[in-house]
XYZ file of C-alpha atoms in Angstrom:
715
model
C 157.023 127.178 51.311
C 153.954 129.351 51.682
C 152.152 127.436 48.968
C 152.913 124.125 50.667
C 151.673 125.368 54.035
C 148.426 126.505 52.533
C 148.034 123.175 50.817
C 148.342 121.344 54.125
C 146.018 123.630 56.071
C 142.730 121.822 55.133
C 144.317 118.531 56.186
C 145.374 119.942 59.560
C 141.933 121.432 60.123
C 140.277 118.071 59.353
C 142.640 116.330 61.761
C 141.849 118.797 64.524
C 138.109 118.404 63.893
C 138.423 114.619 64.070
C 140.260 114.875 67.390
C 137.631 117.267 68.739
C 134.784 114.950 67.709
C 136.532 111.971 69.301
C 136.903 113.881 72.578
C 133.265 114.960 72.539
C 131.940 111.470 71.730
C 130.334 109.616 74.665
C 132.527 107.137 76.454
C 129.972 104.373 75.829
C 130.261 104.929 72.088
C 134.017 104.356 72.240
C 134.052 101.581 74.839
C 135.002 98.130 73.590
C 132.871 95.206 74.709
C 134.083 91.619 74.223
C 130.692 90.268 73.207
C 128.024 90.697 70.546
C 124.502 91.863 71.350
C 121.571 90.564 69.323
C 117.813 90.506 68.950
C 115.483 88.112 67.116
C 112.554 89.581 65.228
C 109.062 88.141 64.799
C 110.324 85.728 62.125
C 113.222 84.424 64.245
C 115.695 86.359 62.108
C 118.890 87.401 63.885
C 119.402 91.155 64.264
C 122.695 92.685 65.420
C 122.324 95.647 67.738
C 124.464 98.100 69.651
C 125.548 96.903 73.083
C 122.761 97.255 75.630
C 125.137 96.958 78.586
C 128.777 97.864 79.084
C 131.018 95.960 81.536
C 132.417 98.431 84.042
C 134.130 96.602 86.897
C 134.780 93.422 88.824
C 133.825 93.052 92.491
C 134.554 90.498 95.196
C 138.313 90.212 94.843
C 139.304 92.464 97.730
C 138.006 90.438 100.663
C 140.255 90.511 103.712
C 139.371 88.969 107.079
C 141.255 88.601 110.373
C 143.740 85.768 110.338
C 142.342 82.907 112.495
C 145.869 82.287 113.853
C 146.714 85.946 114.434
C 143.600 88.219 114.581
C 145.813 91.301 114.425
C 146.671 90.452 110.820
C 144.378 90.501 107.785
C 144.469 87.713 105.208
C 142.997 87.511 101.728
C 139.857 85.359 101.672
C 138.527 85.135 98.095
C 135.155 83.784 97.062
C 134.986 80.048 96.417
C 132.212 78.628 94.224
C 129.729 81.465 94.855
C 126.170 80.332 94.085
C 123.794 83.187 94.934
C 123.626 86.982 94.941
C 121.063 89.485 96.203
C 120.971 93.317 96.221
C 118.740 95.072 98.749
C 116.899 98.409 98.474
C 120.023 100.307 99.568
C 122.120 98.550 96.891
C 124.039 96.493 99.442
C 125.340 93.290 97.857
C 125.031 89.893 99.546
C 126.833 86.881 98.067
C 126.194 83.248 99.024
C 129.832 82.092 99.164
C 129.068 78.386 99.061
C 132.641 77.116 99.091
C 133.443 79.085 102.252
C 130.107 78.366 104.035
C 129.308 82.047 104.521
C 127.520 85.144 103.233
C 129.722 88.026 102.026
C 128.320 91.527 102.447
C 129.588 94.319 100.140
C 128.431 97.936 100.037
C 126.915 99.605 96.955
C 130.396 100.356 95.575
C 131.611 96.813 96.016
C 133.711 97.456 99.103
C 133.881 94.638 101.617
C 131.793 95.225 104.751
C 131.471 92.006 106.715
C 131.198 88.229 106.782
C 127.954 86.590 107.930
C 128.693 83.048 109.057
C 126.310 82.405 112.034
C 128.790 81.181 114.635
C 126.094 79.641 116.829
C 124.832 77.459 113.969
C 127.380 77.279 111.121
C 126.138 77.136 107.572
C 127.051 74.424 105.076
C 127.221 75.247 101.353
C 124.547 77.987 101.254
C 123.283 78.649 97.706
C 120.650 81.369 98.067
C 120.153 84.609 99.982
C 117.258 87.074 100.251
C 116.845 90.348 102.205
C 113.359 91.625 103.095
C 112.234 95.226 103.618
C 113.140 95.120 107.325
C 116.693 94.002 106.611
C 116.161 90.435 107.791
C 118.389 87.945 105.988
C 116.970 84.652 104.676
C 119.527 82.041 103.610
C 118.984 78.770 101.729
C 121.420 76.665 103.762
C 121.531 73.792 101.297
C 124.062 71.552 103.029
C 122.134 71.666 106.314
C 118.757 71.131 104.539
C 117.184 74.236 106.011
C 116.377 77.903 105.500
C 117.518 80.279 108.221
C 116.328 83.769 109.076
C 118.791 86.269 110.568
C 118.292 89.812 111.747
C 120.202 92.725 110.261
C 123.171 92.119 112.552
C 123.428 88.453 111.510
C 121.872 86.947 114.622
C 119.862 83.768 114.104
C 116.111 84.345 114.582
C 114.570 81.178 113.208
C 115.333 78.136 111.103
C 112.893 76.517 108.700
C 113.523 72.795 108.445
C 111.494 70.258 106.539
C 107.872 71.021 107.475
C 105.875 68.309 109.184
C 102.738 67.982 107.088
C 100.592 65.098 105.873
C 100.252 66.908 102.539
C 103.993 66.673 101.945
C 104.907 63.374 100.236
C 107.463 61.185 101.987
C 109.552 61.055 98.804
C 109.956 64.837 98.820
C 113.591 65.847 99.340
C 114.069 69.090 101.204
C 117.294 70.613 99.847
C 116.690 74.393 99.622
C 118.734 76.138 96.899
C 116.936 79.501 96.565
C 114.481 81.437 98.711
C 112.267 84.510 98.345
C 109.899 86.123 100.847
C 106.791 88.182 100.065
C 105.365 91.159 101.997
C 103.304 88.867 104.232
C 106.389 86.952 105.327
C 105.491 83.829 103.313
C 108.514 81.902 102.085
C 108.860 80.523 98.544
C 111.612 77.925 98.508
C 113.147 76.303 95.425
C 114.460 72.862 96.296
C 116.935 70.666 94.465
C 114.973 68.387 92.138
C 111.656 69.659 93.477
C 109.442 68.966 90.469
C 106.317 69.776 92.533
C 107.162 73.494 92.331
C 108.117 76.019 94.978
C 107.561 75.053 98.595
C 105.333 77.715 100.163
C 105.636 78.171 103.930
C 103.926 80.666 106.218
C 106.008 82.914 108.553
C 105.880 80.182 111.216
C 107.263 77.543 108.860
C 103.996 75.658 108.296
C 103.497 74.067 104.893
C 100.880 75.898 102.808
C 101.126 74.452 99.309
C 103.311 73.769 96.322
C 103.426 76.861 94.135
C 104.147 77.477 90.444
C 104.828 73.887 89.368
C 105.722 73.137 85.757
C 103.556 70.959 83.559
C 104.739 67.610 82.272
C 105.560 67.726 78.578
C 103.565 65.107 76.669
C 104.911 64.198 73.221
C 103.410 62.193 70.356
C 105.697 59.299 71.304
C 104.276 59.323 74.833
C 100.753 59.164 73.400
C 101.715 56.182 71.207
C 103.295 54.411 74.171
C 100.170 54.905 76.264
C 98.041 53.565 73.416
C 100.190 50.558 72.444
C 101.921 49.484 75.681
C 100.356 47.130 78.167
C 99.910 48.394 81.719
C 102.940 46.396 82.905
C 105.132 47.742 80.083
C 104.026 51.309 80.722
C 104.696 51.044 84.463
C 108.259 49.930 83.706
C 108.861 53.152 81.787
C 110.908 55.823 83.575
C 108.545 58.300 85.203
C 108.255 61.491 83.202
C 108.321 64.386 85.645
C 108.008 68.127 85.102
C 111.154 70.237 85.394
C 112.194 71.458 88.827
C 112.410 75.188 89.561
C 116.028 76.427 89.534
C 115.555 79.864 91.077
C 112.961 82.298 92.402
C 112.711 86.060 92.951
C 110.060 88.690 93.742
C 109.656 92.141 92.201
C 108.473 95.380 93.796
C 104.844 94.664 92.875
C 104.818 91.285 94.591
C 104.915 89.132 91.451
C 106.890 85.911 91.892
C 109.271 84.870 89.122
C 110.681 81.385 88.615
C 113.107 79.911 86.117
C 113.444 76.255 85.126
C 116.244 74.434 83.301
C 114.672 71.171 82.190
C 111.772 72.437 80.071
C 111.650 73.617 76.458
C 108.774 76.103 76.857
C 107.723 78.458 79.616
C 111.164 78.414 81.239
C 110.393 81.756 82.908
C 107.167 82.283 84.818
C 105.653 85.461 86.263
C 103.183 84.322 88.900
C 100.549 86.320 90.722
C 99.415 85.477 94.252
C 96.998 82.873 92.838
C 99.797 81.094 90.991
C 98.694 82.106 87.487
C 101.514 82.542 84.996
C 101.121 85.975 83.377
C 103.690 85.171 80.678
C 102.110 81.887 79.576
C 100.479 83.185 76.394
C 101.996 86.637 76.008
C 103.694 86.843 72.614
C 103.378 90.487 71.666
C 106.125 90.603 69.056
C 105.624 87.252 67.427
C 104.313 86.731 63.949
C 102.396 83.662 64.972
C 100.002 85.173 67.479
C 99.549 83.917 71.039
C 101.350 80.785 72.149
C 103.326 79.436 75.081
C 106.507 81.444 75.045
C 109.962 79.981 74.752
C 112.767 81.691 76.645
C 116.504 81.312 76.276
C 118.059 82.569 73.068
C 120.911 81.257 70.983
C 122.695 83.055 68.191
C 123.445 79.960 66.122
C 122.582 76.321 66.929
C 125.531 74.536 68.502
C 127.064 71.533 66.769
C 126.527 69.279 69.764
C 122.848 70.340 69.885
C 123.064 71.921 73.329
C 119.897 73.716 74.378
C 119.631 76.777 76.629
C 119.557 76.055 80.372
C 118.371 79.106 82.291
C 119.492 78.869 85.902
C 118.813 82.279 87.491
C 117.017 85.569 86.828
C 116.531 89.076 88.150
C 113.887 91.754 87.682
C 114.947 95.412 87.524
C 112.995 98.453 88.699
C 111.248 98.747 85.296
C 110.056 95.145 85.399
C 112.547 93.925 82.774
C 113.561 90.293 83.269
C 117.180 89.243 82.775
C 118.081 85.541 82.849
C 121.433 83.801 82.584
C 122.161 80.587 80.724
C 124.549 78.239 82.513
C 125.105 76.029 79.452
C 125.532 78.379 76.500
C 126.671 81.368 78.635
C 124.105 83.794 77.214
C 122.506 86.697 79.043
C 118.869 87.135 77.943
C 116.757 90.196 78.678
C 112.977 90.439 78.268
C 110.492 93.174 79.080
C 107.716 92.903 81.681
C 105.503 91.029 79.209
C 108.174 88.517 78.298
C 109.085 90.042 74.919
C 112.747 89.826 73.984
C 114.810 93.026 74.234
C 118.415 91.821 73.934
C 120.679 88.825 74.364
C 124.450 88.676 74.324
C 127.448 86.439 74.938
C 131.187 86.436 74.416
C 133.895 83.866 73.764
C 134.142 81.867 76.995
C 136.587 79.333 75.535
C 139.596 81.640 75.824
C 142.004 80.776 78.633
C 142.456 84.390 79.707
C 139.612 86.138 81.517
C 138.118 89.299 80.036
C 136.003 91.971 81.631
C 132.467 91.346 80.368
C 132.879 87.646 79.574
C 131.331 85.465 82.284
C 132.721 81.963 82.040
C 130.331 80.229 84.428
C 127.326 82.406 85.310
C 125.791 81.056 88.507
C 123.563 83.937 89.678
C 122.419 87.425 88.702
C 120.981 90.493 90.459
C 120.204 94.150 89.656
C 120.388 97.339 91.720
C 118.322 100.542 91.844
C 120.182 101.947 88.812
C 119.273 98.829 86.801
C 122.908 97.754 86.640
C 123.418 94.007 86.343
C 125.633 92.009 88.717
C 126.550 88.560 87.385
C 128.251 86.028 89.607
C 131.062 84.148 87.841
C 131.496 80.859 89.671
C 134.638 79.853 87.760
C 136.504 83.121 88.328
C 134.961 83.659 91.803
C 134.042 87.296 91.128
C 131.044 89.520 90.439
C 131.033 91.294 87.080
C 129.110 94.568 86.888
C 127.339 95.752 83.723
C 125.975 99.265 83.250
C 123.294 100.288 80.755
C 124.709 101.853 77.599
C 123.126 104.930 76.033
C 121.375 102.689 73.523
C 120.157 100.381 76.292
C 118.878 103.311 78.363
C 117.026 104.700 75.342
C 115.358 101.333 74.652
C 114.403 100.896 78.319
C 112.937 104.396 78.498
C 110.901 104.009 75.311
C 109.743 100.501 76.197
C 108.705 101.581 79.695
C 106.509 104.334 78.234
C 104.955 101.813 75.841
C 104.325 99.314 78.650
C 102.547 102.053 80.615
C 100.334 102.886 77.613
C 101.941 106.296 77.047
C 102.337 105.631 73.343
C 102.575 109.209 72.139
C 105.297 110.033 74.685
C 107.230 106.949 73.567
C 107.230 108.020 69.927
C 110.253 110.342 70.103
C 112.606 107.912 71.926
C 111.498 105.064 69.663
C 112.279 107.198 66.618
C 115.762 107.778 68.003
C 116.200 104.036 68.596
C 115.088 103.305 65.028
C 117.493 105.938 63.740
C 120.335 104.195 65.551
C 119.213 100.714 64.451
C 116.765 100.499 61.559
C 116.194 96.751 62.125
C 115.292 96.816 65.815
C 111.753 95.408 65.879
C 110.604 96.715 69.321
C 111.126 100.251 67.979
C 108.873 99.469 65.010
C 106.239 98.032 67.334
C 106.423 101.029 69.665
C 106.003 103.471 66.762
C 103.205 101.339 65.313
C 101.284 101.496 68.601
C 101.847 105.262 68.777
C 100.565 105.693 65.218
C 97.533 103.500 65.965
C 96.779 105.569 69.073
C 96.851 108.764 66.983
C 94.541 107.266 64.343
C 97.216 107.028 61.643
C 96.204 103.504 60.736
C 98.035 103.348 57.391
C 101.372 104.084 59.071
C 100.543 101.683 61.909
C 99.693 98.938 59.426
C 102.986 99.354 57.593
C 105.013 99.343 60.808
C 103.195 96.285 62.164
C 103.898 94.588 58.826
C 107.610 95.437 59.009
C 107.714 94.174 62.605
C 105.954 90.934 61.674
C 103.089 91.387 64.139
C 99.893 90.005 62.662
C 97.480 91.061 65.409
C 98.437 94.729 65.219
C 98.440 94.603 61.413
C 94.965 93.081 61.418
C 93.623 95.654 63.912
C 94.988 98.546 61.842
C 93.543 97.066 58.634
C 90.177 96.577 60.358
C 90.106 100.306 61.148
C 91.117 101.190 57.579
C 88.417 98.916 56.171
C 85.812 100.325 58.555
C 86.658 103.912 57.570
C 86.466 102.992 53.880
C 83.054 101.373 54.297
C 81.761 104.353 56.258
C 82.866 106.746 53.525
C 81.613 104.630 50.610
C 78.573 102.904 52.095
C 76.088 105.143 50.283
C 77.757 104.638 46.924
C 78.002 100.858 47.449
C 74.315 100.591 48.334
C 73.345 102.635 45.283
C 75.417 100.403 43.014
C 73.913 97.298 44.631
C 70.350 98.564 44.175
C 70.992 99.576 40.550
C 72.476 96.170 39.746
C 69.614 94.240 41.428
C 66.847 96.359 39.891
C 68.576 96.301 36.487
C 68.855 92.520 36.610
C 65.195 92.079 37.553
C 64.004 94.455 34.820
C 66.278 92.887 32.169
C 65.186 89.395 33.158
C 61.518 90.412 32.910
C 61.891 92.076 29.511
C 63.989 89.302 27.920
C 62.256 86.319 29.494
C 60.604 85.236 26.202
C 63.077 86.792 23.797
C 64.547 84.867 20.892
C 68.067 85.555 22.116
C 67.530 83.694 25.380
C 65.815 80.812 23.561
C 68.748 80.590 21.196
C 71.219 80.626 24.140
C 69.361 77.802 25.883
C 69.371 75.693 22.721
C 72.983 76.447 21.783
C 75.089 73.575 20.546
C 77.460 72.228 23.165
C 81.153 71.896 22.331
C 82.153 68.466 21.053
C 85.887 69.000 21.357
C 87.218 66.039 23.415
C 89.618 68.166 25.457
C 86.835 70.579 26.452
C 84.567 67.670 27.401
C 87.344 66.146 29.510
C 88.012 69.431 31.315
C 84.293 69.882 32.042
C 84.341 66.403 33.534
C 86.127 67.879 36.581
C 82.851 69.600 37.575
C 80.952 66.319 37.146
C 83.423 64.607 39.513
C 82.637 67.200 42.187
C 78.962 66.196 42.089
C 79.362 62.455 41.463
C 82.906 61.523 42.514
C 82.727 57.704 42.302
C 80.932 57.693 38.929
C 83.188 60.450 37.666
C 86.428 58.639 38.503
C 85.003 55.397 37.097
C 84.305 57.267 33.854
C 87.975 58.278 33.639
C 88.934 54.610 34.098
C 86.417 52.955 31.792
C 84.974 55.659 29.498
C 88.085 57.641 28.592
C 86.830 60.884 30.168
C 90.428 61.792 31.048
C 93.530 62.137 28.908
C 97.154 63.176 29.185
C 96.360 66.638 27.840
C 93.442 67.315 30.196
C 95.324 65.872 33.184
C 98.368 67.994 32.358
C 96.205 71.122 32.221
C 94.568 70.207 35.553
C 98.018 69.607 37.084
C 99.317 72.974 35.858
C 96.170 74.658 37.183
C 96.642 73.007 40.599
C 100.349 73.911 40.641
C 99.671 77.554 39.813
C 96.900 77.684 42.415
C 99.211 76.191 45.046
C 101.989 78.704 44.330
C 99.552 81.649 44.343
C 97.944 80.389 47.552
C 101.308 80.047 49.319
C 102.814 83.246 47.941
C 99.940 85.716 47.926
C 97.692 84.885 50.878
C 97.355 87.949 53.084
C 100.055 88.650 55.681
C 97.309 88.380 58.316
C 96.969 84.639 57.684
C 100.374 83.905 56.158
C 103.035 86.065 57.869
C 105.889 84.184 56.189
C 105.270 86.152 52.975
C 107.322 88.945 54.534
C 110.315 86.660 53.952
C 111.281 85.822 50.405
C 108.836 83.267 48.981
C 110.752 81.102 46.517
C 108.350 79.985 43.811
C 110.920 77.518 42.472
C 111.037 75.835 45.899
C 107.234 75.706 46.022
C 107.194 74.185 42.523
C 109.598 71.403 43.479
C 107.814 70.741 46.782
C 104.517 70.298 44.973
C 105.906 68.128 42.169
C 107.956 65.904 44.470
C 104.944 65.201 46.687
C 102.704 64.595 43.675
C 105.123 62.170 41.975
C 105.783 60.391 45.278
C 102.035 59.915 45.790
C 101.489 58.637 42.229
C 104.318 56.111 42.423
C 103.513 54.944 45.958
C 99.787 54.598 45.332
C 100.325 52.684 42.091
C 102.826 50.293 43.675
C 100.584 49.547 46.630
C 97.526 49.149 44.360
C 99.427 46.675 42.188
C 100.350 44.583 45.230
C 97.029 45.050 47.011
C 94.684 43.581 44.335
C 94.058 46.889 42.588
C 92.640 47.075 39.041
C 93.757 50.588 38.023
C 96.546 51.301 35.562
C 99.354 53.773 36.181
C 97.755 56.375 33.941
C 94.439 55.959 35.772
C 96.172 56.719 39.077
C 97.932 59.751 37.536
C 94.837 61.144 35.780
C 92.563 60.616 38.788
C 95.040 62.227 41.191
C 95.247 65.394 39.098
C 91.457 65.681 38.847
C 91.212 65.236 42.631
C 93.282 68.420 43.035
C 90.635 70.560 41.323
C 89.320 72.053 44.657
C 92.767 73.625 45.088
C 91.921 75.960 42.209
C 88.183 76.129 42.901
C 88.597 77.158 46.561
C 92.267 78.115 46.913
C 92.285 80.968 44.394
C 89.162 82.754 45.743
C 90.378 82.138 49.299
C 93.702 83.794 48.453
C 91.830 86.770 46.998
C 89.404 87.306 49.885
C 92.162 86.802 52.488
C 93.457 90.233 51.485
C 90.222 91.900 52.628
C 89.800 89.853 55.816
C 91.088 90.431 59.357
C 91.797 88.089 62.246
C 88.245 88.651 63.465
C 87.201 86.539 60.439
C 89.883 83.938 61.127
C 87.257 81.271 61.850
C 85.801 81.753 58.344
C 89.218 81.595 56.703
C 90.218 78.520 58.721
C 86.937 76.772 57.892
C 87.378 77.324 54.157
C 91.020 76.270 54.359
C 90.209 73.045 56.208
C 87.216 72.403 53.940
C 89.494 72.613 50.886
C 91.969 70.122 52.321
C 89.211 67.728 53.452
C 87.537 67.971 50.031
C 90.787 67.038 48.270
C 91.321 64.195 50.735
C 87.820 62.811 50.119
C 88.269 63.013 46.353
C 91.556 61.110 46.663
C 89.756 58.485 48.748
C 86.934 58.097 46.233
C 89.453 58.055 43.387
C 91.246 55.054 44.894
C 87.955 53.307 45.684
C 86.488 53.785 42.201
C 89.567 53.085 40.088
C 90.874 50.118 42.068
C 87.443 48.622 42.724
C 87.945 48.534 46.512
C 85.638 48.427 49.478
C 85.806 51.259 52.000
C 88.113 49.285 54.321
C 90.426 48.264 51.480
C 90.593 51.881 50.312
C 91.588 53.117 53.756
C 94.317 50.445 54.013
C 95.572 51.287 50.527
C 95.918 54.981 51.370
C 97.635 54.217 54.690
C 100.171 51.929 53.007
C 100.695 54.494 50.248
C 101.577 57.167 52.808
C 103.967 54.758 54.552
C 105.588 54.002 51.190
C 105.976 57.734 50.509
C 107.793 58.094 53.822
C 110.073 55.129 53.074
C 110.850 56.504 49.618
C 111.830 59.812 51.181
C 114.146 58.077 53.655
C 115.630 55.949 50.865
C 116.345 58.980 48.684
C 117.927 60.772 51.653
C 120.180 57.777 52.406
C 121.090 57.383 48.720
C 122.166 60.991 48.394
C 124.076 60.733 51.671
C 125.920 57.587 50.538
C 126.596 59.128 47.122
C 128.285 62.059 48.807
C 130.347 59.721 51.001
C 131.231 57.590 47.967
C 132.346 60.656 46.039
C 134.565 61.732 48.969
C 135.990 58.191 49.157
C 137.006 58.095 45.477
C 138.363 61.629 45.711
C 140.555 60.662 48.676
C 141.857 57.647 46.701
C 142.622 59.926 43.747
C 144.524 62.333 46.002
C 146.465 59.459 47.565
C 147.463 58.089 44.145
C 148.466 61.475 42.717
C 150.549 62.340 45.781
C 152.421 59.031 45.685
């Protein structure tokens, strides 16, 4: 018995230790959340993270008011279709209870305090509420087409109806849905369908201007319609209007934030007093540099191709922006510069309600502790989310980075990266800290891992500068020695027999060598050179095959080994097999299409002439592409104009050679050549569509015969 007890002792000790660890673990680490939290890195790759927020409670259920029939009794009066929520500086919660035509006031703990219903002028379906620093209550009384201002006790002070102004178009519909008020007392009103932007009124209700309007999206199809349609046809087109602002809020610094549903870019705006959007071109964590940002994340594209529809937002005390998606039910959080921090969502299709899963998010707000309060219109409640330990750590580190305190942010970012090695903001924060300390090698590596080209380029510029400073003397000495040596050697051997013999050397008469050298002649005299391939046999299958292989290798090297600064996709796996097939498919499609069109369009060239000439026309890909790939690895974004010029020059050069090839080999005029190339490109497109349809029908045909086989075997 003693032996058995001793044998079990280690097991008992381990069990006790496990229980002790479980007791000591933070509650947030053990808490279950019914949703997944994600992040997307600079290459749009999905990253799974720890939960940033934990659902803690539900508010708004315990609302009891005096019974209208018997005031001595209290009756339950739940929220009905709540549309708006606002939290003041004292964390009091105000809910626009649209279905009950009232405002519900809760204290900071969610306890019911009072009903605001303005007896002297009843509200009708209010959708927005805002409280200023003095405690005055502004309500977007949508059903009554007005905004009303109440004092702290709920007494009506003023109502703002449709302003009487000649600058306000007659077609403008004044249906206020959200309202915000700045420190001056100016009102910013979002109206239903108001594509002109926010309606800005002064404290007296006078119209000032439209503020923060969206721009009309103009597609290629719109440009074609404008070019091809007559004026009458174009006027019959449905007017294309910019998206209308869905909601508005103001942060502690006076910046005005708007969110719009009906646009695909710039859904969230951060506007200063002049109306300039400070998020328009901020893209700090993107691999593609500065561009108009797109807000609204989705984990995986939906089958019915639904796109995010952001309908409300809030800004916490650290300037972080959190927006809700009414269509896909996502909660998206961005920092003060519009860079993604987290997004999450749960299964809203389940019939039973779960704490943390918001079925129909209609509004959102945040309190002084940066907790989130999301209004669930379907369940008629407010769900409260508290920052998790991981979320608090990210917010703390990111706040230090935003304030430029990079060295102080290093320790919390290291802890974040320890908890999640794939969280890109942590890499960026550490990269900026390393750059600040002068550790440019570490900064360059971290910027590379994060997929941020600008930071990578800046770090490399510093590394290159330091290298040149250390080695400038040696480089100049080598340069001088080489130049002086060349001049002396040239002087001494100017009349030597060796140089005379080299000048009079016998040129190679091997046909293949002559044909390969002909590529250089084509660069100088393209029309004569391509004519020589057609009529003088200066091209062959062997030489063309070598030129094609050279172009293919150059293309693969160019795509796979151009510096990360100019080709950030190399961080992802570059599939050389895919590049090979892309190149060959396009080349064969061009050869076939160009030959077919030339045959129909009075061309004189044979199929082999088209094939040989097309391969020779690709010679600049090796002549420029390979050196460009090499020098890209010693260039930074400050030399981007040089790189772009050489890149465009290479493409234009190939295009011109293809043009001259068609003109020379088919004996065309300039106009006929242009038409031939245009028709060839159209034919390439049609061939691609035909192949796609063929493969699609083949798959359907295979499934059809398989279903017949199954039917026969079963019977």
